[in-house]
XYZ file of C-alpha atoms in Angstrom:
377
model
C -8.095 22.183 1.215
C -5.038 20.266 -0.036
C -1.573 21.801 0.176
C -0.383 23.968 -2.627
C 2.510 22.351 -4.392
C 4.344 23.250 -7.592
C 4.050 20.546 -10.272
C 1.145 18.760 -8.603
C -1.247 16.606 -10.564
C -3.757 19.416 -10.894
C -1.137 21.615 -12.530
C -0.791 19.073 -15.315
C -4.534 19.223 -16.105
C -5.369 15.842 -14.628
C -7.075 15.021 -11.351
C -5.055 12.254 -9.672
C -7.099 9.674 -7.805
C -4.761 6.585 -7.831
C -3.069 6.946 -4.519
C -2.975 3.137 -3.917
C -0.815 2.776 -7.063
C 1.585 5.572 -6.114
C 1.518 8.950 -4.355
C 2.834 12.342 -5.503
C 6.373 12.993 -4.307
C 6.332 15.383 -1.302
C 8.386 18.614 -1.958
C 10.209 17.980 1.281
C 11.269 14.482 0.125
C 12.465 15.874 -3.227
C 14.499 18.572 -1.383
C 16.104 15.914 0.861
C 17.169 13.902 -2.175
C 18.678 16.628 -4.346
C 22.040 16.987 -2.581
C 22.835 13.300 -3.287
C 22.470 13.928 -6.942
C 25.192 16.537 -6.908
C 28.253 16.805 -4.664
C 27.163 14.282 -1.981
C 27.477 11.259 -4.290
C 29.681 9.104 -2.123
C 29.105 5.381 -1.657
C 27.714 4.974 1.847
C 29.768 1.760 2.266
C 33.104 3.471 1.630
C 35.434 4.359 4.512
C 36.440 7.886 3.417
C 34.773 11.183 4.474
C 32.326 11.320 1.518
C 31.320 7.691 2.280
C 30.897 8.369 5.975
C 28.776 11.499 5.220
C 26.514 9.403 2.936
C 26.291 6.618 5.557
C 25.325 9.114 8.229
C 22.510 10.349 5.999
C 21.317 6.772 5.509
C 21.172 6.233 9.266
C 19.261 9.412 9.824
C 16.730 8.158 7.222
C 16.664 4.733 8.878
C 15.634 6.350 12.158
C 12.946 8.419 10.476
C 11.479 5.430 8.788
C 11.709 3.421 12.085
C 9.724 6.041 13.933
C 6.471 4.650 12.401
C 7.310 1.005 13.120
C 7.364 -1.141 16.332
C 10.236 -0.902 18.759
C 12.736 -3.710 19.149
C 13.749 -4.305 15.532
C 15.818 -3.019 12.658
C 14.837 -1.412 9.348
C 16.632 -2.971 6.428
C 16.322 -0.899 3.217
C 15.384 -2.890 0.090
C 14.607 -2.079 -3.527
C 10.937 -1.964 -2.718
C 8.171 -3.762 -0.842
C 8.152 -6.617 -3.388
C 11.746 -7.421 -2.523
C 10.992 -7.053 1.206
C 8.057 -9.487 0.945
C 9.947 -11.951 -1.113
C 12.770 -11.900 1.395
C 10.487 -12.376 4.408
C 8.706 -15.297 2.801
C 11.670 -17.071 1.195
C 13.980 -16.398 4.163
C 11.775 -18.263 6.594
C 10.992 -21.921 6.993
C 7.893 -24.104 7.635
C 4.264 -24.112 6.577
C 2.741 -20.809 5.510
C -0.772 -19.375 6.210
C -1.909 -16.352 4.234
C -5.088 -14.731 2.856
C -6.762 -14.817 -0.530
C -6.885 -10.972 -0.854
C -3.138 -10.529 -0.386
C -1.003 -8.583 -2.901
C 0.508 -10.613 -5.737
C 3.987 -10.113 -4.250
C 2.782 -12.311 -1.314
C 0.585 -14.767 -3.142
C 2.997 -15.521 -5.927
C 5.921 -15.817 -3.483
C 3.888 -18.183 -1.351
C 2.961 -20.235 -4.452
C 6.697 -20.372 -5.399
C 7.798 -21.762 -2.081
C 4.785 -24.100 -2.106
C 6.022 -25.572 -5.358
C 9.403 -26.020 -3.646
C 7.748 -28.176 -1.020
C 6.450 -25.862 1.787
C 2.898 -26.478 2.915
C 0.632 -23.474 2.089
C -2.811 -22.637 3.425
C -4.721 -19.629 1.886
C -7.619 -18.394 4.038
C -10.802 -17.070 2.451
C -12.497 -13.776 3.418
C -16.138 -12.870 3.846
C -18.155 -10.406 1.819
C -16.720 -7.654 3.830
C -13.180 -8.775 2.872
C -12.304 -9.835 6.355
C -10.793 -13.122 7.642
C -12.978 -15.284 9.833
C -11.278 -15.580 13.217
C -12.388 -19.209 13.694
C -11.046 -20.313 10.290
C -7.800 -18.577 11.076
C -7.580 -20.268 14.420
C -8.114 -23.734 12.791
C -5.579 -22.956 10.015
C -2.752 -21.551 12.210
C -1.843 -24.758 13.867
C 1.300 -25.633 15.937
C 4.133 -26.208 13.495
C 3.164 -23.302 11.250
C 6.267 -21.348 10.306
C 4.903 -18.047 8.955
C 1.586 -16.198 8.855
C 1.493 -13.419 6.285
C -1.437 -10.901 6.384
C -1.814 -7.395 4.836
C -2.750 -4.604 7.189
C -4.635 -2.388 4.749
C -5.779 -3.976 1.479
C -4.404 -2.227 -1.547
C -7.545 -2.746 -3.613
C -10.440 -2.323 -1.239
C -8.812 -0.508 1.715
C -10.106 -3.081 4.287
C -8.167 -3.357 7.601
C -7.550 -6.891 8.714
C -7.391 -7.772 12.445
C -3.618 -8.051 12.383
C -3.053 -7.904 16.166
C -5.400 -10.860 16.755
C -3.867 -12.877 13.872
C -0.334 -12.219 15.081
C -1.451 -13.494 18.577
C -2.674 -16.717 16.889
C 0.624 -17.026 15.013
C 2.648 -16.697 18.147
C 0.541 -19.223 20.034
C 1.336 -21.692 17.229
C 5.032 -20.811 17.406
C 5.006 -19.011 13.982
C 6.395 -15.705 12.822
C 4.039 -12.961 11.660
C 4.698 -10.988 8.526
C 2.682 -7.795 7.954
C 2.430 -6.210 4.474
C 2.010 -2.652 5.761
C 2.579 -0.894 2.404
C -0.843 0.856 2.400
C -1.147 1.275 6.163
C 2.340 2.583 6.996
C 1.969 6.036 8.601
C -1.822 5.917 8.390
C -2.845 2.958 10.491
C -0.973 1.895 13.629
C 1.182 -1.170 13.057
C 0.715 -3.671 15.929
C 3.771 -4.231 18.142
C 3.274 -7.944 17.856
C 4.503 -8.138 14.234
C 7.792 -9.937 13.580
C 8.364 -8.766 10.063
C 6.909 -5.640 8.270
C 7.191 -4.682 4.687
C 6.851 -1.039 3.574
C 7.370 1.150 0.494
C 8.443 4.737 0.106
C 6.384 5.684 -2.920
C 3.114 4.941 -1.185
C 3.848 7.643 1.424
C 4.949 10.561 -0.898
C 8.538 9.270 -1.110
C 10.574 8.090 -4.110
C 10.022 4.960 -6.120
C 12.692 2.263 -6.024
C 13.077 1.937 -2.281
C 11.262 -0.006 0.405
C 12.161 -1.650 3.703
C 11.759 -4.803 5.746
C 11.545 -4.284 9.448
C 12.942 -7.308 11.231
C 12.331 -7.920 14.968
C 15.407 -8.422 17.083
C 16.173 -12.166 17.272
C 14.460 -13.079 14.045
C 16.973 -14.680 11.541
C 16.297 -14.761 7.825
C 18.081 -16.482 4.992
C 19.362 -13.906 2.471
C 17.386 -13.314 -0.664
C 20.356 -11.565 -2.400
C 23.908 -12.707 -1.945
C 26.856 -10.375 -2.032
C 28.373 -7.793 0.387
C 25.780 -8.042 3.047
C 25.578 -4.288 3.419
C 22.360 -4.278 5.435
C 22.753 -5.971 8.869
C 19.900 -8.492 8.675
C 21.449 -9.915 5.499
C 20.468 -7.849 2.469
C 23.165 -7.261 -0.127
C 23.578 -4.289 -2.509
C 24.847 -0.753 -2.444
C 22.282 1.582 -0.885
C 21.241 4.799 -2.619
C 21.600 7.609 -0.069
C 19.286 9.770 -2.349
C 16.426 7.319 -2.102
C 17.060 6.650 1.598
C 16.954 10.401 2.301
C 13.774 10.809 0.402
C 12.112 7.909 2.206
C 13.216 9.314 5.552
C 11.873 12.819 4.848
C 8.523 11.337 3.589
C 8.276 9.224 6.782
C 8.991 12.253 9.003
C 6.260 14.147 7.192
C 3.806 11.292 7.739
C 4.471 11.661 11.489
C 4.093 15.456 11.447
C 0.949 15.499 9.338
C -0.797 12.324 10.519
C -3.796 14.011 12.163
C -4.240 16.634 9.439
C -3.920 13.991 6.676
C -6.427 11.769 8.343
C -8.948 14.483 8.822
C -8.515 15.619 5.190
C -9.046 12.145 3.901
C -12.221 11.749 5.957
C -13.609 14.981 4.356
C -12.769 13.782 0.880
C -14.489 10.404 1.604
C -17.680 12.116 2.675
C -17.721 14.416 -0.402
C -17.124 11.484 -2.713
C -19.710 9.133 -1.219
C -22.386 11.808 -0.967
C -21.885 13.079 -4.486
C -21.795 9.576 -6.087
C -24.846 8.457 -4.168
C -26.323 5.097 -3.172
C -26.396 3.705 -6.669
C -22.667 3.110 -6.309
C -22.147 0.323 -3.853
C -18.929 0.186 -1.749
C -16.899 -3.034 -2.062
C -15.634 -4.394 1.274
C -16.265 -3.241 4.773
C -17.205 0.357 5.224
C -16.360 0.530 8.971
C -13.037 -1.386 9.016
C -11.368 0.564 6.242
C -8.788 3.205 5.444
C -10.931 5.900 3.933
C -8.444 7.087 1.405
C -9.468 4.060 -0.604
C -12.931 4.078 -2.168
C -13.596 0.939 -4.213
C -17.132 0.866 -5.471
C -19.329 -0.457 -8.235
C -22.445 0.312 -10.224
C -24.339 -2.388 -12.092
C -24.101 -2.003 -15.874
C -21.052 0.187 -15.824
C -17.992 -0.884 -17.798
C -15.090 0.255 -15.682
C -12.446 -0.144 -18.368
C -14.489 2.033 -20.720
C -15.110 4.517 -17.962
C -11.333 4.883 -17.395
C -10.783 5.234 -21.113
C -13.446 7.928 -21.536
C -12.285 10.019 -18.577
C -8.840 10.998 -19.765
C -8.514 13.971 -17.436
C -9.086 11.689 -14.447
C -6.461 9.239 -13.245
C -8.115 6.368 -11.418
C -8.118 2.576 -11.711
C -10.164 -0.643 -11.574
C -7.762 -2.298 -9.084
C -4.137 -3.091 -8.498
C -1.633 -1.418 -10.905
C 0.428 -4.620 -10.760
C -2.465 -6.543 -12.372
C -3.561 -3.891 -14.889
C -3.781 -5.147 -18.465
C -4.239 -8.790 -17.435
C -7.915 -8.770 -18.559
C -8.799 -10.875 -15.547
C -11.263 -9.706 -12.918
C -9.642 -8.665 -9.688
C -8.751 -11.624 -7.379
C -9.608 -9.441 -4.349
C -13.155 -8.673 -5.655
C -13.743 -12.262 -6.631
C -12.704 -13.254 -3.103
C -15.495 -11.166 -1.777
C -17.911 -13.186 -3.783
C -18.595 -10.694 -6.596
C -19.384 -12.007 -10.032
C -17.133 -11.245 -13.036
C -19.721 -8.617 -14.190
C -19.685 -6.934 -10.744
C -15.908 -6.958 -10.563
C -15.710 -5.387 -14.056
C -18.168 -2.705 -13.003
C -15.984 -1.662 -10.032
C -13.602 1.327 -9.833
C -11.056 2.289 -7.250
C -10.620 5.911 -6.273
C -7.511 6.713 -4.113
C -7.035 10.179 -2.655
C -4.900 11.840 0.049
C -2.838 14.777 1.075
C -2.575 16.632 -2.153
C -6.177 16.016 -3.384
C -8.394 19.076 -3.022
C -12.019 19.058 -2.101
C -12.813 20.786 -5.351
C -10.991 17.998 -7.314
C -12.922 15.247 -5.632
C -16.246 17.028 -6.295
C -15.333 17.502 -10.003
C -14.220 13.883 -10.304
C -17.528 12.681 -8.912
C -19.385 14.794 -11.467
C -17.248 13.422 -14.284
C -17.839 9.799 -13.203
C -21.626 10.314 -12.874
C -21.808 11.912 -16.312
C -19.719 9.235 -17.989
C -21.736 6.412 -16.362
C -24.990 8.107 -17.489
C -23.693 8.253 -21.065
C -22.860 4.527 -20.903
C -26.375 3.686 -19.780
C -27.932 5.944 -22.476
C -25.897 4.303 -25.234
C -26.784 0.783 -23.903
C -30.495 1.600 -23.861
């Protein structure tokens, strides 16, 4: 069973299955944040006692966040993973190789620097959502400056062979950037990464804070100019409240890793068995984080399904692209037709989802899909 928690999604009368978009704030993270809303409001960059106390809390949080990252680098807090990814891409030099199923924060940043003159190569994926190793080997040639690959895909949950791709990058003399937003705390992050972007609100921390892990010896041009408060070159006053919340959430990911993973596996089994074989899973089933269930059923209108099921929070893909009206670029990269992409839904679940909720959600989806077919007949 999921943990009992006051103010959870279930208490509001809605089953929440959109964990890839954001996760419920952990009570422990909320408790860590509250003192910095009251008497501990000092600027962590000020020299007086209140400032030093705030700075000490930031450093504790930095260590907690770093405990889930490779050794030999530094965590620089940012305003979110989008800033971290922009910084990593725009702060490096040379040709870039990335993947067609990356998050928009990567693809749009890569296109922007491409328009400014940097050479760009975007690798395709197969029907499983995985990069072909031989195509990657051919693309990541000597002279490449940066290879950017997501660890766990935000739309389909597929886990890329990051360690092997990082090795190819290093053989070519390139840096390797890993978007680990969905994998942080859930899937081991290879030690061979040079830059790692993460986000607090994907791991039961607060929104508005992320981080870029920078390997020792890697130099980046600053994205934001100013006071240079963060050692690798990020400017801006840090929010101790957000840092403390991120740190507490990271510490909880360490403490609950095995329990959370086992719970997610149980939820996956319940959902897939209840929905049945008529719902086909998009992307690899084996190489996947199982808290992400992206699947489709022919003839289903996913937008209508979401609209009809008002007591169920789920999505048809990335929250960043919602409302665009375009089929998911990730599903299209797998080779799905527009119709297949528009018949796909994404169910995201985790620590605070109960087995009873996932069972009820499956019933609701099956009933709503059956009504669609009846009306279409």
